[in-house]
Short mmCIF file of C-alpha atoms in Angstrom, two decimals:
data_model
loop_
_atom_site.label_atom_id
_atom_site.label_comp_id
_atom_site.label_asym_id
_atom_site.label_seq_id
_atom_site.Cartn_x
_atom_site.Cartn_y
_atom_site.Cartn_z
CA MET A 26 -11.13 0.92 -16.52
CA THR A 27 -9.67 -2.56 -15.94
CA GLU A 28 -8.04 -1.34 -12.73
CA ASP A 29 -11.41 0.00 -11.58
CA LEU A 30 -12.97 -3.45 -12.09
CA GLY A 31 -10.20 -4.93 -9.95
CA ASN A 32 -10.88 -2.42 -7.21
CA LYS A 33 -14.60 -3.19 -7.28
CA ALA A 34 -13.92 -6.92 -7.06
CA LEU A 35 -11.48 -6.45 -4.19
CA MET A 36 -13.94 -4.25 -2.31
CA ALA A 37 -16.72 -6.79 -2.91
CA ALA A 38 -14.59 -9.65 -1.59
CA ASN A 39 -13.53 -7.66 1.47
CA ILE A 40 -17.09 -6.66 2.36
CA LYS A 41 -18.24 -10.27 2.00
CA ARG A 42 -15.30 -11.50 4.09
CA LEU A 43 -16.06 -9.04 6.90
CA LEU A 44 -19.78 -9.82 6.81
CA ASP A 45 -19.04 -13.55 7.07
CA LYS A 46 -16.40 -13.08 9.76
CA ARG A 47 -18.79 -11.05 11.92
CA GLY A 48 -21.91 -13.09 11.13
CA ILE A 49 -23.69 -9.99 9.86
CA THR A 50 -26.17 -9.82 7.00
CA GLY A 51 -25.91 -7.37 4.15
CA LYS A 52 -29.20 -5.85 5.30
CA ASP A 53 -27.75 -5.27 8.79
CA LEU A 54 -24.81 -3.41 7.29
CA ALA A 55 -26.97 -1.46 4.83
CA ASP A 56 -29.27 -0.33 7.66
CA ALA A 57 -26.32 0.59 9.88
CA ILE A 58 -24.68 2.83 7.29
CA GLY A 59 -27.89 4.22 5.82
CA VAL A 60 -27.88 2.81 2.31
CA PRO A 61 -30.55 0.77 0.53
CA PRO A 62 -29.87 -2.99 0.56
CA THR A 63 -29.75 -2.84 -3.25
CA THR A 64 -26.81 -0.43 -3.04
CA LEU A 65 -24.92 -2.74 -0.71
CA TYR A 66 -25.74 -5.64 -3.02
CA SER A 67 -24.22 -3.74 -5.96
CA TRP A 68 -21.03 -3.28 -3.93
CA THR A 69 -20.84 -6.98 -2.97
CA GLN A 70 -21.38 -7.98 -6.60
CA ALA A 71 -18.59 -5.65 -7.82
CA GLN A 72 -21.11 -3.67 -9.86
CA ALA A 73 -20.40 -0.36 -8.10
CA TYR A 74 -17.82 1.14 -5.78
CA PRO A 75 -18.84 3.01 -2.61
CA ARG A 76 -17.93 6.64 -1.99
CA ILE A 77 -15.22 7.30 0.58
CA ASP A 78 -17.72 8.39 3.24
CA LYS A 79 -19.47 5.01 2.95
CA ILE A 80 -16.14 3.18 3.06
CA GLU A 81 -15.33 5.03 6.28
CA MET A 82 -18.75 4.19 7.73
CA MET A 83 -18.26 0.51 6.90
CA ALA A 84 -14.78 0.53 8.43
CA ASN A 85 -16.17 2.07 11.62
CA TYR A 86 -19.04 -0.41 11.68
CA PHE A 87 -16.69 -3.38 11.35
CA GLY A 88 -14.05 -1.87 13.65
CA VAL A 89 -11.34 -2.08 10.99
CA SER A 90 -9.22 0.39 9.05
CA LYS A 91 -10.29 1.58 5.61
CA SER A 92 -7.37 -0.37 4.17
CA ASP A 93 -9.08 -3.58 5.32
CA LEU A 94 -11.86 -2.73 2.86
CA VAL A 95 -9.95 -1.33 -0.10
CA GLU A 96 -6.74 -3.40 -0.13
CA ASP A 97 -5.78 -7.02 -0.50
CA PRO A 98 -5.89 -8.68 2.96
CA GLU A 99 -2.43 -10.22 2.52
CA THR A 100 -0.92 -6.84 1.69
CA VAL A 101 -2.52 -5.33 4.80
CA LYS A 102 -1.19 -8.20 6.96
CA MET A 103 2.31 -7.80 5.58
CA ARG A 104 2.31 -4.06 6.20
CA ARG A 105 1.19 -4.65 9.79
CA LEU A 106 3.89 -7.25 10.29
CA GLU A 107 6.49 -4.85 8.91
CA ALA A 108 5.29 -2.13 11.27
CA ALA A 109 5.50 -4.52 14.23
CA PHE A 110 9.09 -5.35 13.31
CA TYR A 111 10.22 -1.79 12.67
CA ASP A 112 11.45 -1.07 16.20
CA ARG A 113 12.92 -4.53 16.80
CA PRO A 114 16.22 -5.10 14.96
CA GLU A 115 16.19 -8.84 15.58
CA MET A 116 12.73 -9.08 14.08
CA ARG A 117 13.69 -6.91 11.10
CA MET A 118 16.49 -9.34 10.34
CA LEU A 119 14.10 -12.28 10.58
CA PHE A 120 11.64 -10.48 8.35
CA SER A 121 14.24 -9.75 5.68
CA ILE A 122 15.21 -13.44 5.66
CA ALA A 123 11.60 -14.53 5.50
CA GLU A 124 10.44 -12.29 2.63
CA ASP A 125 9.61 -15.31 0.50
CA CYS A 126 7.57 -16.98 3.25
CA SER A 127 3.80 -16.87 3.60
CA THR A 128 2.18 -14.82 6.33
CA GLU A 129 1.32 -18.00 8.20
CA GLU A 130 4.95 -19.18 8.09
CA ILE A 131 6.15 -15.83 9.40
CA GLU A 132 3.59 -15.81 12.19
CA GLN A 133 4.60 -19.36 13.18
CA ALA A 134 8.27 -18.33 13.27
CA ILE A 135 7.40 -15.40 15.54
CA LYS A 136 5.54 -17.71 17.92
CA ILE A 137 8.55 -20.04 18.06
CA ILE A 138 10.95 -17.16 18.76
CA GLU A 139 8.68 -15.75 21.47
CA ALA A 140 8.39 -19.21 23.07
CA LEU A 141 12.19 -19.54 23.06
CA LYS A 142 12.55 -16.15 24.75
CA LYS A 143 10.44 -17.38 27.70
#
């Protein structure tokens, strides 16, 4: 049950983050995915967790993957960075060295390396 509360809170934070980032109201989102505003409110207050079909509708509405709604944003970023490095041995080496760095530090290092390559 404790894990469920964590999932609700994470979902709530992610929905709020995406609403803020896009400048969209909760009512706009509720109307777009066909739920009552009170239902969306319960999701953003971590009182309830949406069904998978509603998660998929929200992801489509925001133009993001479902993982952007259900997972920690830092975890999603790290997985995407790892995927970007997978086919580039020099980047894999950099990534393994930088495991203890923040996402921002890793992104800055990539920008520096790319600038040096030019």
